[in-house]
Coordinates of C-alpha atoms in Angstrom, one line a residue:
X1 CA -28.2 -27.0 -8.7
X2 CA -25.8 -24.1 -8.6
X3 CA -26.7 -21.9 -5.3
X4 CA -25.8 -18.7 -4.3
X5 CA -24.0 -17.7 -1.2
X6 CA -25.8 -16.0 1.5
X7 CA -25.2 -12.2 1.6
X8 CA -24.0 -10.4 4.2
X9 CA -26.7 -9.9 6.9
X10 CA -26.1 -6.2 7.3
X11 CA -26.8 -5.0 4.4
X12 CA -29.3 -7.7 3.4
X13 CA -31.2 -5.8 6.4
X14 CA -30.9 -2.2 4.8
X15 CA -32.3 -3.9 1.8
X16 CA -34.9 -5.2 3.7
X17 CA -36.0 -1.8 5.3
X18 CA -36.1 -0.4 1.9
X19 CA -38.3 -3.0 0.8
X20 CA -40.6 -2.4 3.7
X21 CA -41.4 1.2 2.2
X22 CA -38.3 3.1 3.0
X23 CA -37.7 6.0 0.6
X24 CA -33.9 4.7 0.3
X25 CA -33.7 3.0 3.4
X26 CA -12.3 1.8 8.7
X27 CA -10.2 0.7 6.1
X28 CA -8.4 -2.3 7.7
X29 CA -5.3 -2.5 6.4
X30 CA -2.9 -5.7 6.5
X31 CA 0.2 -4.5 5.8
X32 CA 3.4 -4.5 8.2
X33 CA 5.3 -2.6 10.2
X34 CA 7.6 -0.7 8.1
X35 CA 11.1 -0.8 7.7
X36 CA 11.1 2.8 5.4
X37 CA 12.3 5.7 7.2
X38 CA 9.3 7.2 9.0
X39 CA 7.0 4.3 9.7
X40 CA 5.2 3.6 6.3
X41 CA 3.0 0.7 6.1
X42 CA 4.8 -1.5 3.2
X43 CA 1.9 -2.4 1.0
X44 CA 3.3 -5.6 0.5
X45 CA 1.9 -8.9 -0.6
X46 CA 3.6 -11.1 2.8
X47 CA 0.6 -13.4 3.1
X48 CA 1.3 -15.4 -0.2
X49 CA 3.1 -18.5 0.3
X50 CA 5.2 -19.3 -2.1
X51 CA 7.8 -20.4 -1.6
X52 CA 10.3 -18.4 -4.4
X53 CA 12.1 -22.6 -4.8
X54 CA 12.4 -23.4 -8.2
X55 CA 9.7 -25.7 -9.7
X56 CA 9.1 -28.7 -11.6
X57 CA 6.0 -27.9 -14.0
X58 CA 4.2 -30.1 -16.2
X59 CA 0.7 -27.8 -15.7
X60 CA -0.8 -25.0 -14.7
X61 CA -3.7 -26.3 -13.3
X62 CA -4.9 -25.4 -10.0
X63 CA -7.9 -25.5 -7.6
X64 CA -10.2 -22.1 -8.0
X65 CA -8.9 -18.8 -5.1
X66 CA -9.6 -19.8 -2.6
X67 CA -11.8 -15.6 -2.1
X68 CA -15.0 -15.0 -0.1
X69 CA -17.6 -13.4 -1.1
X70 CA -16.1 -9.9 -2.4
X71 CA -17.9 -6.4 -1.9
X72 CA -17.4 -4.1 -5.0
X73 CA -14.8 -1.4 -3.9
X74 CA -16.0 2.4 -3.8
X75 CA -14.7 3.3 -6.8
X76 CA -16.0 0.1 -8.6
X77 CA -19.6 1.1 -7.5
X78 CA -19.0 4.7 -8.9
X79 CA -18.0 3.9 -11.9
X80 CA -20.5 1.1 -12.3
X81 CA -23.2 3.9 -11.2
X82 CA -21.7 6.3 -13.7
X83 CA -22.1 4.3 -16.6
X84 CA -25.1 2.6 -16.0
X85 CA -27.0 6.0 -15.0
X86 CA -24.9 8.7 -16.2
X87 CA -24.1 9.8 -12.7
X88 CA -21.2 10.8 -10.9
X89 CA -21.9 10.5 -7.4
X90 CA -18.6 10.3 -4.4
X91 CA -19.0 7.3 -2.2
X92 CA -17.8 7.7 1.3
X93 CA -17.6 4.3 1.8
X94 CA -14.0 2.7 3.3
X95 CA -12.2 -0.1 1.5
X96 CA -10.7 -2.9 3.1
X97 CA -6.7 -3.8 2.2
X98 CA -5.3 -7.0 2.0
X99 CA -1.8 -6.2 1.7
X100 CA -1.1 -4.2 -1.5
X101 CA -4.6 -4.2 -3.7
X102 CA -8.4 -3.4 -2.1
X103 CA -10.1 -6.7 -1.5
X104 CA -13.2 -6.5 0.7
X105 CA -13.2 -9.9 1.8
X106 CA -13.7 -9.8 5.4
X107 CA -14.7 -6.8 7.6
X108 CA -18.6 -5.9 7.9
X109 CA -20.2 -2.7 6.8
X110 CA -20.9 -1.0 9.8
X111 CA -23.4 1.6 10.6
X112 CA -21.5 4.6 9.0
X113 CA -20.7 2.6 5.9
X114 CA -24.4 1.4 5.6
X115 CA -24.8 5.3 5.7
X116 CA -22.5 6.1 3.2
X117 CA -24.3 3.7 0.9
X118 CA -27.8 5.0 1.7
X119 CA -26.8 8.4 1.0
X120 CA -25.2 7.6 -2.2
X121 CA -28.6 5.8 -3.7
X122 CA -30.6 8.7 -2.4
X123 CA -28.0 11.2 -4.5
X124 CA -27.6 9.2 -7.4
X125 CA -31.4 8.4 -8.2
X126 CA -32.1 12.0 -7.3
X127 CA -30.2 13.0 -10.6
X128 CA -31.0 10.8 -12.2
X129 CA -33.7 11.1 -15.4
X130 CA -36.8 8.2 -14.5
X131 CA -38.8 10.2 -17.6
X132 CA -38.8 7.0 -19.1
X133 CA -41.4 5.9 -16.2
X134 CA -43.3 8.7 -16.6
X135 CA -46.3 6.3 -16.9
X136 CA -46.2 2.9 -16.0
X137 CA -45.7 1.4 -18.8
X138 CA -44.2 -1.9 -20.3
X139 CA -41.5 0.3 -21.4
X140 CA -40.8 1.4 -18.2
X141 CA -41.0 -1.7 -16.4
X142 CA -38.3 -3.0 -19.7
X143 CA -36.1 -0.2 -17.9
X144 CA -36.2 -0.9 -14.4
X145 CA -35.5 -4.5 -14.4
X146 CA -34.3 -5.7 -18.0
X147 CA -31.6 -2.9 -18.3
X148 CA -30.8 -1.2 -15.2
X149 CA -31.3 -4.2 -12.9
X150 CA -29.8 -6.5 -15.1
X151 CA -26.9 -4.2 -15.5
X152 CA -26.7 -3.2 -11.9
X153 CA -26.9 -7.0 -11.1
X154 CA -24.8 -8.2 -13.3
X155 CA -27.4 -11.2 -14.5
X156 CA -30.9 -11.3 -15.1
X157 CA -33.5 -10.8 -12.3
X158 CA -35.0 -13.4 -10.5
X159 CA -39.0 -14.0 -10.8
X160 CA -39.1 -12.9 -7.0
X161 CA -37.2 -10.1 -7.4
X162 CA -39.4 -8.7 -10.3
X163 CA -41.9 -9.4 -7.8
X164 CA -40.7 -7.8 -4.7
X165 CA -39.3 -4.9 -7.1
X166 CA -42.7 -4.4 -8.9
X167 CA -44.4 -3.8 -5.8
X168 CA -42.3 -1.4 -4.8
X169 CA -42.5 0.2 -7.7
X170 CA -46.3 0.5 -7.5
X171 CA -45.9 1.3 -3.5
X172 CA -43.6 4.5 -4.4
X173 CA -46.2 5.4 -7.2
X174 CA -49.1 5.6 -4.9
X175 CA -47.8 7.4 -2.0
X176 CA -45.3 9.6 -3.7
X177 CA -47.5 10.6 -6.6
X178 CA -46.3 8.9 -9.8
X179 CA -44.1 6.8 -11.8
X180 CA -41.0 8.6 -11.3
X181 CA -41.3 8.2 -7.6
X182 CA -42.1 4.4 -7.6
X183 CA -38.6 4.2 -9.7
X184 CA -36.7 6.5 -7.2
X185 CA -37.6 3.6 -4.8
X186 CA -36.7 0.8 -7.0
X187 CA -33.2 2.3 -8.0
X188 CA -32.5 3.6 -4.2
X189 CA -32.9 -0.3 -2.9
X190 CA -31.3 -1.5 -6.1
X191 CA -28.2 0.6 -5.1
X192 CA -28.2 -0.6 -1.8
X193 CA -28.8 -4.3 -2.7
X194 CA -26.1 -7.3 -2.0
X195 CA -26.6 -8.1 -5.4
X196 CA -25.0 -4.9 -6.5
X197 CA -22.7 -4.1 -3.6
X198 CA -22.0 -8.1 -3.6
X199 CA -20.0 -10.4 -6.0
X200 CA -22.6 -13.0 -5.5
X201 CA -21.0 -15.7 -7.5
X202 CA -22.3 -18.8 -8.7
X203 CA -20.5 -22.2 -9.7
X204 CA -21.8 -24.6 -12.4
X205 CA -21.7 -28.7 -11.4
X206 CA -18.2 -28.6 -12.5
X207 CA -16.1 -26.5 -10.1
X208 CA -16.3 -23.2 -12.6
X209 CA -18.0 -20.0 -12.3
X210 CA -21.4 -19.7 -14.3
X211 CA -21.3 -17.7 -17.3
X212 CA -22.6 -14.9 -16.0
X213 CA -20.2 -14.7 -12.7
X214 CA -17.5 -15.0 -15.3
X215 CA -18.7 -11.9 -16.8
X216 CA -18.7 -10.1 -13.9
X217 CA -15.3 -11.2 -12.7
X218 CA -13.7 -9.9 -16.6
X219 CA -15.5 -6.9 -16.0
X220 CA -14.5 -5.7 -12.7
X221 CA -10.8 -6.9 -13.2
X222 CA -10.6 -5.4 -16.7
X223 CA -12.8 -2.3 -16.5
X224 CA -13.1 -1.6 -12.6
X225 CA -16.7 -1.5 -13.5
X226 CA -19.9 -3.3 -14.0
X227 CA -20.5 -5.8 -17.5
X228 CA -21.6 -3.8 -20.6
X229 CA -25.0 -5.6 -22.4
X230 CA -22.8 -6.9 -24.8
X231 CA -20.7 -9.0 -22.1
X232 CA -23.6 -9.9 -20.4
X233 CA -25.7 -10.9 -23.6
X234 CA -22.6 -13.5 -24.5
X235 CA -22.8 -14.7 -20.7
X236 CA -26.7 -15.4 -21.6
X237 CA -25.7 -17.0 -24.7
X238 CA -23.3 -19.4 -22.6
X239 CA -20.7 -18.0 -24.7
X240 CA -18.2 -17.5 -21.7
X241 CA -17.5 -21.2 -20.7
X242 CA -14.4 -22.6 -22.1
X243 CA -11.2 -20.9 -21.4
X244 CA -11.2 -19.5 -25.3
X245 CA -14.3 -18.0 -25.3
X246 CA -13.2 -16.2 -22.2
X247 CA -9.9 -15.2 -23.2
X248 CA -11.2 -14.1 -26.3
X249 CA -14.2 -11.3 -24.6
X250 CA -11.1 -10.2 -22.2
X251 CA -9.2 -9.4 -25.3
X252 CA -12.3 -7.1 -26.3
X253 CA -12.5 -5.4 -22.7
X254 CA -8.9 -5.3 -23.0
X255 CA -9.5 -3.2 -26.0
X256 CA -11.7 -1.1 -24.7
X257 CA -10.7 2.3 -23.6
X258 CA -13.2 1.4 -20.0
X259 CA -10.0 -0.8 -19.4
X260 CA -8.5 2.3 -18.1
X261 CA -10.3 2.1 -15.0
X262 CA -9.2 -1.8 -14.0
X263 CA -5.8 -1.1 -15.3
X264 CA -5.9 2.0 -13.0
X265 CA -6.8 0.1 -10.4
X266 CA -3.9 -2.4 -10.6
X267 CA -1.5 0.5 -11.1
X268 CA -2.5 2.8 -8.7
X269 CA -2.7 0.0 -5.8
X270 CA 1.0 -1.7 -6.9
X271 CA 2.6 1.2 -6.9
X272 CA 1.2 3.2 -4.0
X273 CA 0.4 6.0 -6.0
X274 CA -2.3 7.3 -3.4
X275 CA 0.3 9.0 -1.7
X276 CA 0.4 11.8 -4.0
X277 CA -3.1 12.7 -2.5
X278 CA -2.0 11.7 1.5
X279 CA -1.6 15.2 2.7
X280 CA -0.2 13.5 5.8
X281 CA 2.4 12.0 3.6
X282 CA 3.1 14.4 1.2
X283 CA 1.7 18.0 1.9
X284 CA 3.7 19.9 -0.3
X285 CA 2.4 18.4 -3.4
X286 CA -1.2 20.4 -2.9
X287 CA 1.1 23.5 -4.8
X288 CA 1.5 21.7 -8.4
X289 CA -2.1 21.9 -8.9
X290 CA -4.9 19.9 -9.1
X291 CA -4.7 18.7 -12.2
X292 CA -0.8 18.3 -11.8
X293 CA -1.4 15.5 -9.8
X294 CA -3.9 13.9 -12.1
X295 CA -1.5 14.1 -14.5
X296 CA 1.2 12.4 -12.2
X297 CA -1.0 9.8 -11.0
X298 CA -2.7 9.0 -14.4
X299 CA 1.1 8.5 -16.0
X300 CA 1.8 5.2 -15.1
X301 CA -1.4 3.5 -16.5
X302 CA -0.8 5.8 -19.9
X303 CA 2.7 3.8 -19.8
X304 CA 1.4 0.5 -19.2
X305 CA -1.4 0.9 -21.7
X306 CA 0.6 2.5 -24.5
X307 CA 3.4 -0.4 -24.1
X308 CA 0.4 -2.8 -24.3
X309 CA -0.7 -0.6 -28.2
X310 CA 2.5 -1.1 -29.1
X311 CA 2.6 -5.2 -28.5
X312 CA 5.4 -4.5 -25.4
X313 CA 6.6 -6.7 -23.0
X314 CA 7.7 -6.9 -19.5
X315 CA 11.3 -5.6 -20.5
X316 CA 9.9 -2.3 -22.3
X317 CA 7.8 -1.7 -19.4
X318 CA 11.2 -1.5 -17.1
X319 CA 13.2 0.4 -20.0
X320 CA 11.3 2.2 -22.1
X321 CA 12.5 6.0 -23.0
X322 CA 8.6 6.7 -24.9
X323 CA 6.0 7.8 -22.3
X324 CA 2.2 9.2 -22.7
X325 CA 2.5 12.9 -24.0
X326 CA 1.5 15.8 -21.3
X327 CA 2.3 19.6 -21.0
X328 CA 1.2 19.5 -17.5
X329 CA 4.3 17.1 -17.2
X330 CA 6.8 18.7 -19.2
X331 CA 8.2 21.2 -16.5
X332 CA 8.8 18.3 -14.4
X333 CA 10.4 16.8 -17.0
X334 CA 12.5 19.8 -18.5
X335 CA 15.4 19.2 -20.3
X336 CA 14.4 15.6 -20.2
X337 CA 12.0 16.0 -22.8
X338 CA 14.1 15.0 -26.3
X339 CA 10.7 15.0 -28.4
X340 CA 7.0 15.7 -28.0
X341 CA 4.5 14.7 -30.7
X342 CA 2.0 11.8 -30.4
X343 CA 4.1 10.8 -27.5
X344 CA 7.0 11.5 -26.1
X345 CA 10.8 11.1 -26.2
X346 CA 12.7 11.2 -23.2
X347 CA 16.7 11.2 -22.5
X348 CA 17.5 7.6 -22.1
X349 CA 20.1 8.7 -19.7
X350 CA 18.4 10.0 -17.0
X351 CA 14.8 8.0 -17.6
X352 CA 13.9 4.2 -18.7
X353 CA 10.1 3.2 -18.0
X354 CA 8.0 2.7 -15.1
X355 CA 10.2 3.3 -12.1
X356 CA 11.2 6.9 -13.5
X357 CA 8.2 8.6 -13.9
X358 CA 7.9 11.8 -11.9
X359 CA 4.1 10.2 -10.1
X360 CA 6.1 7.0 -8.9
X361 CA 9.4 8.7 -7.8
X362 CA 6.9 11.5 -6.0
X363 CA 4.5 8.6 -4.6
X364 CA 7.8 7.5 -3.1
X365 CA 9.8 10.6 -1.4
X366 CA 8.7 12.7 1.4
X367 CA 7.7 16.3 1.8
X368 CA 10.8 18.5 0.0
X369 CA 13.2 15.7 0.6
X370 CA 14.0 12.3 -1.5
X371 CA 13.8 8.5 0.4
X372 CA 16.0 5.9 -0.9
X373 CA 14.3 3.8 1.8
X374 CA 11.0 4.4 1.1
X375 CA 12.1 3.7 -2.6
X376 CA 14.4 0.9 -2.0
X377 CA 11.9 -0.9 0.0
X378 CA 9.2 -0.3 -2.5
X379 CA 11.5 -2.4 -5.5
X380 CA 11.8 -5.1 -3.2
X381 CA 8.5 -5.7 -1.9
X382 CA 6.5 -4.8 -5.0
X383 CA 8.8 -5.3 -8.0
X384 CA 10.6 -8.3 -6.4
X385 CA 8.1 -9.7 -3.8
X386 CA 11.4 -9.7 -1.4
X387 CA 10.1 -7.2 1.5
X388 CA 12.5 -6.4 4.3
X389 CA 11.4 -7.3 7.6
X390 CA 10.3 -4.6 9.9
X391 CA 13.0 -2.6 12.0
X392 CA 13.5 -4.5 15.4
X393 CA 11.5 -2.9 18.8
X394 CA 13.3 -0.4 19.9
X395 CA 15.4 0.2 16.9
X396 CA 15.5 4.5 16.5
X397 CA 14.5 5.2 12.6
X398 CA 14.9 8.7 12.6
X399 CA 18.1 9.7 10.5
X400 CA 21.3 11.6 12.5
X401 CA 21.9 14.7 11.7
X402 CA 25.5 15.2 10.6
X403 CA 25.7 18.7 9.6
X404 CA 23.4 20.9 7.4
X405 CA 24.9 20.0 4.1
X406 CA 25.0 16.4 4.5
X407 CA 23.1 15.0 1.9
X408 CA 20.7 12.4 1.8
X409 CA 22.5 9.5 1.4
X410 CA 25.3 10.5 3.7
X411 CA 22.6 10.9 6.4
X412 CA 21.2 7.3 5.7
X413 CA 24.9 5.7 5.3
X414 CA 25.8 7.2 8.8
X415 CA 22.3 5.5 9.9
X416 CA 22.8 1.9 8.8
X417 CA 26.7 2.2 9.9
X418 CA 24.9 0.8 12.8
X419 CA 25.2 -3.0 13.1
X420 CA 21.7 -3.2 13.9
X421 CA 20.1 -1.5 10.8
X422 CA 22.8 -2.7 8.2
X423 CA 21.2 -6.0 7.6
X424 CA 18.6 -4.3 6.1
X425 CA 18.8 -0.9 5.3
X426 CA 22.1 -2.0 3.4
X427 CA 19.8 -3.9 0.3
X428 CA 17.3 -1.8 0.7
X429 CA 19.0 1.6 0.6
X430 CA 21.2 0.2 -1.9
X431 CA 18.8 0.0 -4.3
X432 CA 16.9 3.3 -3.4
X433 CA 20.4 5.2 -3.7
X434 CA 20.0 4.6 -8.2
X435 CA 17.0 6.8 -7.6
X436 CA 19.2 9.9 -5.9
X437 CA 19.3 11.7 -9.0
X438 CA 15.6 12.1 -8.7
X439 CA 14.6 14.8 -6.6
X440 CA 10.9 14.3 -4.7
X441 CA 9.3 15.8 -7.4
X442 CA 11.0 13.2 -9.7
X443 CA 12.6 16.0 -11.6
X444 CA 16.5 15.1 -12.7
X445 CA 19.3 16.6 -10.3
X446 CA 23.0 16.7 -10.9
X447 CA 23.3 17.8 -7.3
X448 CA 22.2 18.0 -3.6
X449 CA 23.6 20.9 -1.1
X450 CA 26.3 21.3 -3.6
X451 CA 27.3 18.3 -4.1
X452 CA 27.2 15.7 -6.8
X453 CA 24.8 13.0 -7.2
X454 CA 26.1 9.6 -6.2
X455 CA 23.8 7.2 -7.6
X456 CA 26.2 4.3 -8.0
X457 CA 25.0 1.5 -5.7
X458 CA 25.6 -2.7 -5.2
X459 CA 23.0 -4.7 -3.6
X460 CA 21.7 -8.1 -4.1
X461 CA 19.7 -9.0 -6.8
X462 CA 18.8 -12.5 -7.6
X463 CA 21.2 -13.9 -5.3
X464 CA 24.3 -12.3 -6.4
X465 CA 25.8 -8.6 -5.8
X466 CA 25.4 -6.4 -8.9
X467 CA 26.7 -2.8 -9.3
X468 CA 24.6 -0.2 -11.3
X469 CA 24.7 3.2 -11.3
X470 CA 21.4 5.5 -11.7
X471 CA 18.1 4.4 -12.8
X472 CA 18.9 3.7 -15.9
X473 CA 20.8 0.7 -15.2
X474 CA 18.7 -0.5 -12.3
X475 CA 15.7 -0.5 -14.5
X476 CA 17.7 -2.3 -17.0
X477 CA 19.0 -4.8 -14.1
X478 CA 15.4 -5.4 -13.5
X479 CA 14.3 -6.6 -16.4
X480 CA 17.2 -9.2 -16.9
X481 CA 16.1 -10.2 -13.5
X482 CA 14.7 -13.2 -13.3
X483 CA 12.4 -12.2 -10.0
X484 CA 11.1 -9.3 -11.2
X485 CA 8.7 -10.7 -14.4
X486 CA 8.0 -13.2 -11.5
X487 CA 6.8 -11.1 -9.1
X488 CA 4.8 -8.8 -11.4
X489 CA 3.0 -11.9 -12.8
X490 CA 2.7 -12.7 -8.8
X491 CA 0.7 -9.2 -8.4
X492 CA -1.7 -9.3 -11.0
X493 CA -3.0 -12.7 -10.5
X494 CA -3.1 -11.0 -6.5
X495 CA -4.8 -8.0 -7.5
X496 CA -7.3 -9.9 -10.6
X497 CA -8.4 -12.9 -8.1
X498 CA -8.9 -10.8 -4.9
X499 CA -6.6 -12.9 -2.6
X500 CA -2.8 -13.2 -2.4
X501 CA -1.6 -15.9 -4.6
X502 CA -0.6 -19.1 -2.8
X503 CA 1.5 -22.5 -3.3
X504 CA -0.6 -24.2 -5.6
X505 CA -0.2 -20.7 -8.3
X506 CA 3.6 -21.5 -8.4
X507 CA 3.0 -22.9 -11.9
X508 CA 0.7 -20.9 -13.7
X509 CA 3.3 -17.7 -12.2
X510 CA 6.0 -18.8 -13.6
X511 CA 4.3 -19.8 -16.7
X512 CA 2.6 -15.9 -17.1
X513 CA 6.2 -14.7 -16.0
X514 CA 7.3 -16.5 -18.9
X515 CA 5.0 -15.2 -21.3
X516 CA 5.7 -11.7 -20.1
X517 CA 8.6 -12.0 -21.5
X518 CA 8.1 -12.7 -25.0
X519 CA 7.0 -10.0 -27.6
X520 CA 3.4 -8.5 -26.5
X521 CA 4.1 -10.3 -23.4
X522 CA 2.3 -8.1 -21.3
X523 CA -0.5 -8.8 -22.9
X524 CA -0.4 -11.9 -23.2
X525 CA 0.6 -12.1 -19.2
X526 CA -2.8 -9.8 -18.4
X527 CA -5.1 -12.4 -20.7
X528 CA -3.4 -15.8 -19.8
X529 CA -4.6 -15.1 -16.1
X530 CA -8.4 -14.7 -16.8
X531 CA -8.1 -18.2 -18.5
X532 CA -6.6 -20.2 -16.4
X533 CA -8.0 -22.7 -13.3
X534 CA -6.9 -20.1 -10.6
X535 CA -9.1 -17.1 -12.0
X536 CA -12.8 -19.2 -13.7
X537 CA -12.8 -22.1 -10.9
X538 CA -15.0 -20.9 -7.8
X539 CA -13.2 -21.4 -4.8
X540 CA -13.8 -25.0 -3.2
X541 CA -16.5 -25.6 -0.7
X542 CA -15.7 -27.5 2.3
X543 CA -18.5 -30.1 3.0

C-alpha cells in the first residue's frame, strides 16, 4: 500500500488546535561567501555534484530526487489561494533557499511563521464569499470538500477528513450562528493544513509518484500554483501514469497563460531579479516607479515565453533582438528601440536576448554605478555553473580609488593588478567588462566620466581564451558554448525537482542540453524534464 509521509509536527499541531474549536487556530540561505565586489551572496547552485567530465550515455534513466518533503513557497500558497477563492491575501511567511531557487526542504516553521499562516487563513476566509453555505446543504457540503478541499489538497479527501471536517463545520455553525461561520472554520484549518502547506506525496508499488502527486508536482513547477479540476480529474482518471500522458498535460499547462507564474518563478530565482526590490541593494531604483520595476522584473519571463510562442531555442534565448513590447520600458531603451508593434525591435548592436535586458543588467549593478563583478560572476555561476571561489580571509574587496574620473573598469583593473585577486577577478571581471556599455539602469552608454566605453574583454570560456567585445558578442559566445545549454538544462531540472541536481542526472542534462538546442528546443528542454525518471520517481526510501 502507498503511504504517506508524516507531516511536520508543528504545523500538524496548529491544525490540531483548529480542530479542537479554534476560530483559525528566517529565510536560510545556502549560498557562499561572495567573490562580487561588496559581499553578495552568489546564488549559486555549488551543492550539485557533477562532475562537468564528459559522459558516456546509453540512458537517461535515473533513481527519483532524492527531495524531502517540500512546503509550498509563499507565493505558491497565494497564488493557489487566489485562484481557488478569488483572494489576494500577502503571506508573511519566510522561504527557505537552497542555493539559487526556494526549496523548503529543511528548516521548521517556527512560531512567527505559524503566525504568519494563521493570520493569512483568518484574512483570506474573511473575504471570502461562503453564501453558497448559507444553509447546510448538500450543495454546500459539495463546496467545502469536493471543490475547495480537493483543490486546496490537491486529491480527494479522505473519509476521516470529511469526518473531522464535517464536525467542524457543524461546531462553527452552532456557536457562531450559521453556515457561513461553520465554513470560516473549515477553510481557516484547511489553509493552515499540511495537506495544503505540504507536498505530501505518495509513491505507487513501483518507485513512481501516484497520479495525483504527479499532478501536483506539474502544477506547482508549471503554474507556481495549485492543480486546476481538469488536471486533477485526469489524475483521478489514472491518466497521468506513463511518461506520455504526462508530457502530454505539461504541454497543456505549458500552454496555459497560469504558466506565467512557474515560469516566473524559475526566472526571477535564476537570475536574481529580487534585487530590483532589495532597497539595501539597490535604493535608487524606488525613483522609476512602481510599476517601472514591474515592468523590469516581468521582462525576462515575457522573453522566455514569447521565444517559447515562437518555437525558439536555447540560442534565440541568448541572441534574440525581439523582446515583449512596453512603454514603461521604452525610455530605458531609447534610441534602442528600432520598432514597436506587437513586439518589439531592438538595435542588434547594442542588445541580443536575455543578458541585455534593462531588469537583468539593473538586478546586477549597484546604486548609480555599474559591477562587472557582480555581472561577471553572475554568467559564471548561473549561465555556466562555473562559480568563483570566495575572496580569501582577509582579502580587502573594496575598490582603490584612483582619481575621480577613473572609470569603472580602471578602478577594478588597478584592484585585481593584485596577485591575490587576479586569479579570479581576472575571468570573472573579464566577462562583466562586455556589459560596460550598460549603465546600472541597463540603458546603452557610449561613455563613462568622459571617456569611451571599453567593452572589449578575453576570458576563458570552455577551456580556451576567447576575445569579444560588448554584449553582443558575449551573448553570441554563449550560445556556441557548449556549457552554457548545459548549465541552463542543469537549473531547471534544480529549480522543477526541488533539489540541486546530482551525479546520477549527468545523462538526462546533457540529453535536455541537447534538445535545447534544436528548433523549439526550449520547449522541448522545459517538457523532457517532467518526463523523465529524475522528475515522476519518488525519491528512494532507505529501509
Amino acid at each position: 500500500m502507498p503511504s504517506r509521509r508524516a507531516p511536520p509536527l508543528v504545523i500538524a499541531s496548529l491544525v490540531c488546535s483548529c480542530y479542537s474549536g479554534a476560530s483559525g487556530t528566517g529565510e536560510g540561505d545556502a549560498t557562499t561567501g561572495a567573490a562580487a565586489t561588496g559581499g553578495e551572496g552568489t546564488g549559486a547552485d555549488t551543492a550539485a555534484d557533477t562532475t562537468g567530465e564528459p559522459v558516456d550515455c546509453t540512458s537517461t534513466q535515473s533513481p527519483g530526487a532524492p527531495v524531502p518533503m517540500r512546503r509550498l513557497t509563499a507565493l505558491q500558497v497565494q497564488r493557489t489561494v487566489a485562484e481557488i477563492l478569488g483572494v489576494s491575501t500577502p503571506l508573511e511567511v519566510d522561504d527557505e533557499k537552497l542555493f539559487t531557487f526556494k526549496s523548503n526542504v529543511s528548516s521548521a516553521v517556527d512560531f512567527a511563521g505559524a503566525r504568519g499562516y494563521l493570520d493569512f487563513a483568518e484574512a483570506t476566509v474573511l473575504a471570502t464569499d461562503r453564501s453558497t453555505c448559507a444553509e447546510p446543504t448538500e450543495a454546500c457540503t459539495a463546496w467545502l470538500f469536493d471543490d475547495i478541499g480537493r483543490r486546496l489538497f490537491r486529491r480527494p479527501l479522505t473519509p476521516g477528513e470529511r469526518l473531522g471536517y464535517g464536525e467542524l463545520f457543524a461546531a462553527g455553525s452552532a456557536e457562531e450562528g450559521g453556515g457561513p461561520e461553520g465554513a470560516r472554520w473549515v477553510l481557516e484549518a484547511m489553509l493552515q493544513s499540511p495537506s495544503f502547506l505540504y507536498m505530501d506525496e505518495v509513491a505507487r508499488p513501483d518507485g513512481y509518484l501516484d497520479d495525483h502527486s504527479m499532478a501536483a508536482r506539474l502544477a506547482l513547477t508549471l503554474w507556481g500554483a495549485n492543480p486546476d479540476a481538469v488536471l486533477l480529474d485526469r489524475a483521478a482518471a489514472g491518466e497521468l501514469s506513463t511518461p506520455e500522458q504526462v508530457q502530454a498535460e505539461a504541454a497543456r499547462l505549458l500552454a496555459d497563460p497560469r504558466s506565467t507564474g512557474g515560469l516566473t518563478d524559475f526566472v526571477d530565482q535564476w537570475l536574481r531579479l529580487e534585487r530590483l526590490n532589495d532597497p539595501d541593494a539597490r535604493p535608487d531604483l524606488e525613483a522609476l516607479g512602481a510599476e517601472t520595476l514591474v515592468a523590469m522584473r516581468a521582462e525576462p519571463v515575457q522573453l522566455l515565453s514569447l521565444m517559447l510562442a515562437q518555437q525558439g531555442d536555447i540560442t534565440t534565448l541568448f541572441t534574440s533582438s525581439e523582446t515583449a513590447t512596453s512603454p514603461l520600458l521604452a525610455p530605458l531603451y531609447g534610441a534602442d528601440i528600432v520598432e514597436a508593434g506587437t513586439t518589439t525591435m531592438l538595435d542588434p548592436t547594442h542588445r541580443a536576448g536575455l543578458l541585455t535586458l534593462p531588469g537583468v543588467m539593473a538586478a546586477l549593478s549597484h546604486a548609480e554605478g555599474t559591477s562587472p563583478t557582480l555581472r561577471g560572476f553572475n554568467v559564471l555561476a548561473n549561465v555556466l555553473c562555473t562559480p568563483p571561489p570566495p575572496p580569501p580571509p582577509g582579502v580587502s574587496v573594496t575598490l582603490p580609488e584612483i582619481g575621480p574620473d577613473a572609470t569603472t573598469r580602471e578602478r577594478l583593473e588597478a584592484h585585481f593588478s593584485d596577485p591575490s585577486c587576479a586569479s579570479c577577478h581576472a575571468p570573472m571581471d573579464g566577462m562583466g567588462f562586455t556589459f560596460e556599455s550598460l549603465d546600472w539602469l541597463g540603458r546603452h552608454r557610449d561613455e563613462e566620466h568622459g571617456k569611451p566605453i571599453d567593452d572589449a574583454s578575453t576570458f576563458p570560456l570552455d577551456g580556451v581564451d576567447v576575445t569579444v567585445k560588448g554584449p553582443v558578442e558575449l551573448a553570441a559566445a554563449l550560445a556556441d558554448s557548449g556549457t552554457a545549454p548545459t548549465c541552463i538544462a542543469r537549473q531547471w531540472t534544480s529549480y522543477a525537482a526541488g533539489t540541486p541536481d546530482k551525479e546520477a542526472t549527468a545523462c538526462l542534462i546533457e540529453q535536455l542540453a541537447a534538445d535545447a538546442r534544436e528548433p523549439d528546443g526550449l520547449r522541448a528542454m522545459l517538457l523532457g524534464l517532467v518526463a523523465s525518471d529524475w522528475y515522476r520517481m519518488a525519491p528512494e526510501v532507505a529501509p
